[in-house]
CSV table of C-alpha atoms in Angstrom, one decimal:
chain,number,residue,atom,x,y,z
K,120,PHE,CA,60.9,-22.0,11.5
K,121,HIS,CA,62.0,-24.9,13.8
K,122,SER,CA,65.0,-25.7,11.6
K,123,LEU,CA,66.2,-22.0,11.8
K,124,PHE,CA,65.5,-21.7,15.5
K,125,PHE,CA,67.4,-24.9,16.2
K,126,GLN,CA,70.3,-23.7,14.1
K,127,ILE,CA,70.4,-20.5,16.1
K,128,LEU,CA,70.4,-22.4,19.4
K,129,LYS,CA,73.1,-24.8,18.2
K,130,GLU,CA,75.4,-21.9,17.5
K,131,GLU,CA,74.6,-19.7,20.5
K,132,TYR,CA,73.9,-22.3,23.2
K,133,SER,CA,75.6,-25.4,21.8
K,134,TYR,CA,72.5,-27.5,21.7
K,135,ASP,CA,72.6,-30.7,19.7
K,136,GLN,CA,70.1,-33.5,18.7
K,137,SER,CA,70.4,-35.1,22.1
K,138,ASN,CA,68.7,-32.0,23.6
K,139,ILE,CA,65.5,-32.4,21.5
K,140,LEU,CA,62.7,-33.8,23.6
K,141,LYS,CA,61.3,-37.1,22.6
K,142,GLN,CA,57.8,-38.2,23.3
K,143,GLN,CA,58.7,-40.7,26.0
K,144,GLN,CA,60.9,-38.1,27.7
K,145,SER,CA,58.0,-35.6,27.5
K,146,ILE,CA,55.6,-38.1,29.2
K,147,SER,CA,58.2,-38.8,31.9
K,148,CYS,CA,58.7,-35.1,32.7
K,149,LEU,CA,54.9,-34.6,32.8
K,150,LYS,CA,54.4,-37.5,35.2
K,151,GLU,CA,57.1,-36.0,37.4
K,152,ALA,CA,55.4,-32.7,37.4
K,153,LEU,CA,51.9,-34.2,38.1
K,154,ASN,CA,53.4,-36.3,41.0
K,155,GLN,CA,55.0,-33.2,42.5
K,156,HIS,CA,51.6,-31.5,42.7
K,157,GLY,CA,49.9,-34.6,44.0
K,158,ILE,CA,47.8,-35.1,40.9
K,159,SER,CA,47.0,-38.6,39.7
K,160,TYR,CA,47.6,-39.2,36.0
K,161,ALA,CA,45.8,-42.5,35.9
K,162,SER,CA,42.8,-41.1,34.1
K,163,ILE,CA,44.5,-38.2,32.3
K,164,ASN,CA,45.4,-38.2,28.6
K,165,LEU,CA,49.0,-37.1,29.0
K,166,LEU,CA,49.5,-36.4,25.3
K,167,ASP,CA,46.4,-34.1,25.2
K,168,LEU,CA,47.8,-32.2,28.2
K,169,VAL,CA,51.1,-31.7,26.4
K,170,LYS,CA,49.1,-30.4,23.4
K,171,GLU,CA,47.3,-28.0,25.7
K,172,PHE,CA,50.7,-26.7,26.9
K,173,SER,CA,51.8,-26.2,23.3
K,174,CYS,CA,48.5,-24.5,22.4
K,175,CYS,CA,48.9,-22.1,25.4
K,176,ILE,CA,52.4,-21.1,24.1
K,177,ASN,CA,51.5,-20.8,20.4
K,178,LYS,CA,48.4,-18.9,21.0
K,179,ASN,CA,50.3,-16.6,23.4
K,180,ILE,CA,47.9,-17.2,26.2
K,181,MET,CA,49.0,-16.7,29.8
K,182,PRO,CA,49.0,-20.2,31.5
K,183,LYS,CA,47.0,-18.7,34.4
K,184,GLU,CA,44.2,-17.7,32.0
K,185,PHE,CA,44.1,-20.9,30.0
K,186,GLU,CA,41.0,-23.1,30.3
K,187,SER,CA,42.1,-26.7,30.3
K,188,ASN,CA,39.8,-29.5,29.1
K,189,VAL,CA,42.2,-32.1,30.6
K,190,LEU,CA,43.1,-30.8,34.1
K,191,GLN,CA,40.3,-29.5,36.4
K,192,HIS,CA,42.8,-27.8,38.6
K,193,GLY,CA,46.5,-27.0,38.8
K,194,PHE,CA,47.1,-26.3,35.1
K,195,PHE,CA,49.4,-23.4,35.7
K,196,GLN,CA,51.4,-25.1,38.4
K,197,VAL,CA,51.9,-28.3,36.4
K,198,PHE,CA,52.7,-26.2,33.3
K,199,GLN,CA,55.5,-24.4,35.2
K,200,THR,CA,56.8,-27.5,36.8
K,201,TYR,CA,56.8,-29.4,33.5
K,202,ARG,CA,59.0,-26.6,32.0
K,203,GLU,CA,61.3,-26.8,35.0
K,204,LYS,CA,61.7,-30.6,34.6
K,205,LYS,CA,62.6,-30.2,30.9
K,206,LYS,CA,65.1,-27.5,31.8
K,207,LYS,CA,66.6,-29.7,34.5
K,208,HIS,CA,67.2,-32.5,32.0
K,209,HIS,CA,68.5,-30.1,29.4
K,210,LEU,CA,65.7,-30.9,27.0
K,211,ILE,CA,63.8,-28.6,24.6
K,212,ASP,CA,60.8,-29.1,22.4
K,213,PHE,CA,59.8,-27.1,19.3
K,214,ASP,CA,57.9,-24.5,21.4
K,215,ASP,CA,60.9,-24.1,23.7
K,216,MET,CA,63.1,-23.4,20.6
K,217,MET,CA,60.8,-20.5,19.6
K,218,ILE,CA,60.7,-19.0,23.1
K,219,LEU,CA,64.4,-19.3,23.7
K,220,VAL,CA,65.2,-17.6,20.4
K,221,LEU,CA,62.8,-14.8,21.1
K,222,GLU,CA,64.2,-14.3,24.5
K,223,LEU,CA,67.8,-14.4,23.2
K,224,PHE,CA,67.1,-11.8,20.5
K,225,GLN,CA,65.3,-9.5,23.0
K,226,SER,CA,68.0,-9.7,25.6
K,227,ARG,CA,71.2,-9.8,23.5
K,228,PRO,CA,71.2,-7.1,20.8
K,229,GLU,CA,74.7,-8.0,19.7
K,230,ILE,CA,73.5,-11.6,18.9
K,231,LEU,CA,70.4,-10.3,17.1
K,232,GLN,CA,72.6,-8.0,15.0
K,233,LYS,CA,74.9,-10.9,14.2
K,234,TRP,CA,71.9,-12.9,12.8
K,235,GLN,CA,70.5,-9.8,11.1
K,236,LYS,CA,73.7,-9.5,9.1
K,237,ARG,CA,73.5,-13.1,8.0
K,238,TYR,CA,70.2,-12.6,6.1
K,239,ASP,CA,69.7,-9.7,3.7
K,240,TYR,CA,66.3,-11.1,2.6
K,241,ILE,CA,63.6,-13.1,4.4
K,242,LEU,CA,61.1,-15.3,2.6
K,243,LEU,CA,58.1,-16.5,4.4
K,244,ASP,CA,56.1,-19.4,3.0
K,245,GLU,CA,52.6,-20.4,4.1
K,246,MET,CA,52.3,-17.0,5.7
K,247,GLN,CA,48.7,-17.8,6.8
K,248,ASP,CA,50.0,-20.3,9.3
K,249,ILE,CA,52.3,-18.0,11.2
K,250,ASN,CA,51.7,-17.4,14.9
K,251,GLU,CA,52.4,-14.2,17.0
K,252,LEU,CA,55.7,-15.4,18.5
K,253,GLN,CA,57.1,-16.5,15.2
K,254,PHE,CA,56.2,-13.1,13.6
K,255,GLN,CA,57.9,-11.3,16.5
K,256,ILE,CA,61.1,-13.1,15.7
K,257,VAL,CA,60.7,-12.3,12.0
K,258,GLN,CA,60.3,-8.6,12.8
K,259,LEU,CA,63.4,-8.7,15.0
K,260,LEU,CA,65.4,-10.4,12.3
K,261,LEU,CA,64.5,-7.8,9.6
K,262,LYS,CA,67.0,-5.0,9.0
K,263,GLU,CA,66.0,-1.4,8.4
K,264,GLU,CA,65.5,-2.2,4.7
K,265,GLN,CA,62.8,-4.6,5.7
K,266,ASN,CA,63.4,-6.9,2.7
K,267,ILE,CA,60.6,-9.5,3.2
K,268,PHE,CA,58.8,-11.6,0.7
K,269,ALA,CA,55.8,-13.5,1.9
K,270,VAL,CA,53.7,-16.2,0.2
K,271,GLY,CA,50.4,-17.4,1.5
K,272,ASP,CA,46.7,-17.9,1.1
K,273,ASP,CA,44.5,-16.6,3.8
K,274,ASP,CA,41.6,-18.8,2.6
K,275,GLN,CA,43.8,-21.9,3.4
K,276,SER,CA,44.4,-21.2,7.1
K,277,ILE,CA,43.5,-24.4,9.0
K,278,TYR,CA,45.9,-24.4,11.9
K,279,GLY,CA,44.1,-21.9,14.2
K,280,PHE,CA,43.9,-24.7,16.8
K,281,ARG,CA,47.8,-24.7,16.9
K,282,GLY,CA,47.9,-20.9,17.3
K,283,SER,CA,48.3,-19.7,13.8
K,284,LYS,CA,46.7,-16.3,13.1
K,285,PRO,CA,45.7,-15.5,9.6
K,286,LYS,CA,45.0,-11.9,10.7
K,287,ILE,CA,48.8,-11.4,10.8
K,288,MET,CA,48.8,-11.9,7.1
K,289,LEU,CA,45.8,-9.8,6.6
K,290,SER,CA,47.5,-6.9,8.5
K,291,PHE,CA,50.8,-7.4,6.5
K,292,GLN,CA,50.5,-4.1,4.7
K,293,LYS,CA,50.0,-2.3,8.0
K,294,HIS,CA,53.3,-3.7,9.3
K,295,PHE,CA,55.0,-3.0,6.0
K,296,PRO,CA,53.4,0.0,4.3
K,297,ASN,CA,55.5,-0.2,1.1
K,298,THR,CA,54.3,-3.7,0.3
K,299,LYS,CA,53.5,-4.7,-3.2
K,300,MET,CA,50.8,-7.4,-3.4
K,301,ILE,CA,50.6,-9.8,-6.3
K,302,VAL,CA,47.4,-11.9,-6.5
K,303,LEU,CA,47.9,-15.3,-8.1
K,304,ASP,CA,44.3,-16.1,-8.9
K,305,THR,CA,44.6,-18.8,-11.5
K,306,ASN,CA,44.6,-22.4,-10.3
K,307,TYR,CA,46.5,-24.7,-12.7
K,308,ARG,CA,45.8,-27.9,-10.6
K,309,SER,CA,42.1,-28.2,-10.2
K,310,LEU,CA,39.2,-28.3,-12.7
K,311,ARG,CA,37.2,-25.1,-13.3
K,312,GLN,CA,34.1,-26.7,-11.7
K,313,ILE,CA,35.9,-27.3,-8.4
K,314,ILE,CA,37.3,-23.8,-8.3
K,315,GLU,CA,33.8,-22.3,-8.9
K,316,VAL,CA,32.3,-24.2,-6.0
K,317,SER,CA,35.2,-23.3,-3.8
K,318,ASN,CA,34.7,-19.6,-4.6
K,319,HIS,CA,31.1,-20.0,-3.7
K,320,PHE,CA,31.9,-21.3,-0.2
K,321,ILE,CA,34.8,-19.2,0.7
K,322,CYS,CA,33.2,-15.9,-0.2
K,323,HIS,CA,31.1,-16.2,2.9
K,324,ASN,CA,34.2,-15.7,5.1
K,325,LYS,CA,34.2,-12.1,6.4
K,326,ASN,CA,37.9,-11.4,7.1
K,327,ARG,CA,39.8,-12.2,4.0
K,328,TYR,CA,41.5,-10.7,1.0
K,329,GLU,CA,38.9,-10.4,-1.8
K,330,LYS,CA,39.8,-12.5,-4.8
K,331,ASP,CA,38.1,-14.3,-7.7
K,332,CYS,CA,40.0,-17.5,-8.4
K,333,LYS,CA,39.8,-19.1,-11.8
K,334,GLY,CA,40.4,-22.7,-12.8
K,335,PHE,CA,42.7,-23.2,-15.8
K,336,LEU,CA,41.6,-26.8,-16.6
K,337,ASP,CA,38.3,-27.7,-18.1
K,338,GLY,CA,36.9,-31.2,-17.4
K,339,PHE,CA,33.7,-33.1,-17.2
K,340,GLY,CA,31.3,-33.9,-14.3
K,341,ASN,CA,29.9,-31.9,-11.5
K,342,VAL,CA,30.7,-31.2,-7.9
K,343,LYS,CA,28.1,-32.5,-5.5
K,344,TYR,CA,27.7,-31.1,-2.0
K,345,LEU,CA,26.1,-33.6,0.4
K,346,LYS,CA,25.3,-33.4,4.1
K,347,PHE,CA,25.0,-36.3,6.5
K,348,GLN,CA,23.8,-36.6,10.1
K,349,GLU,CA,26.3,-39.2,11.1
K,350,GLU,CA,29.8,-40.4,9.9
K,351,GLY,CA,28.3,-43.8,9.3
K,352,ASP,CA,25.7,-42.4,6.9
K,353,GLN,CA,28.5,-40.8,4.9
K,354,VAL,CA,30.5,-44.0,4.8
K,355,GLN,CA,27.5,-46.0,3.7
K,356,TYR,CA,26.8,-43.5,0.9
K,357,ILE,CA,30.4,-43.9,-0.4
K,358,ILE,CA,30.2,-47.7,-0.3
K,359,ASN,CA,26.9,-47.7,-2.2
K,360,TYR,CA,28.4,-45.3,-4.8
K,361,ILE,CA,31.4,-47.5,-5.2
K,362,LYS,CA,29.2,-50.5,-6.0
K,363,THR,CA,27.8,-48.7,-9.0
K,364,LYS,CA,31.2,-47.9,-10.4
K,365,ASN,CA,34.4,-49.6,-11.4
K,366,PRO,CA,36.4,-49.4,-8.1
K,367,SER,CA,39.7,-49.2,-9.9
K,368,SER,CA,38.8,-45.9,-11.5
K,369,LEU,CA,37.9,-44.2,-8.2
K,370,GLY,CA,39.9,-42.3,-5.6
K,371,ILE,CA,38.8,-41.2,-2.1
K,372,LEU,CA,40.6,-38.2,-0.6
K,373,TYR,CA,40.5,-37.6,3.2
K,374,ARG,CA,42.1,-35.1,5.6
K,375,SER,CA,43.8,-37.6,7.9
K,376,LYS,CA,44.2,-41.3,8.4
K,377,SER,CA,41.8,-41.3,11.3
K,378,ASP,CA,39.1,-40.0,8.9
K,379,ALA,CA,39.4,-43.1,6.8
K,380,LEU,CA,39.3,-45.7,9.6
K,381,LEU,CA,35.5,-46.3,9.6
K,382,LEU,CA,35.4,-46.5,5.8
K,383,ALA,CA,38.3,-49.0,5.7
K,384,GLN,CA,36.6,-51.1,8.3
K,385,MET,CA,33.3,-51.2,6.5
K,386,LEU,CA,34.9,-51.9,3.2
K,387,GLU,CA,36.6,-55.0,4.7
K,388,CYS,CA,33.3,-56.3,5.9
């Protein structure tokens, strides 16, 4: 989305790469905003506050109604001033791109029509991760023919904290009544045992498209499901398991680098 939004802003508002907000510029604008409202930022995690601003926009929550975990008071005022500071310095972040394009299309029908003519068909990938503002822009871009092709898996929605709403995908057929749905229920990547366990877990979700996924590959071994009270207990179990095997034949998968820090530290001991 951001690539398309920036392309639109480049053509319509003459933005270029120098207008894209860098992290240090973001922190600088935020400090200016906090100072303007007499709020000390000495004990404030500034990056977390910027994330809250982004969350507020992507979840389409009114800033006055947002409950901040970073600022005890003045969230709305600082939010507004922060946006003014960015505008003053002619800087935009990814959230601004989205807002500016939406406002442009809503206020300038001739520009919207120009971009509608450019795209006869729209393909949405990772549909489960779309948010409300992005979907509004997609709906505006569609012509009367409503030629839209969407790919996604509602069971893989993990970006709710960023504002994504899988319910948009779940209500796709309400927005587009003539939709034809094709369910790709064969997994060619993972072993059958893994898919069976995954089906067992995900079927407990209430709001989802019903599907019975099948694994194409047969293999050996079983999937174990283990629960630990503390992260350290989990790491110690992994280390003990490694000691019983040939380490060169093992792989450890984790969601993010931060999840592997404790394991890496204990393996080095």
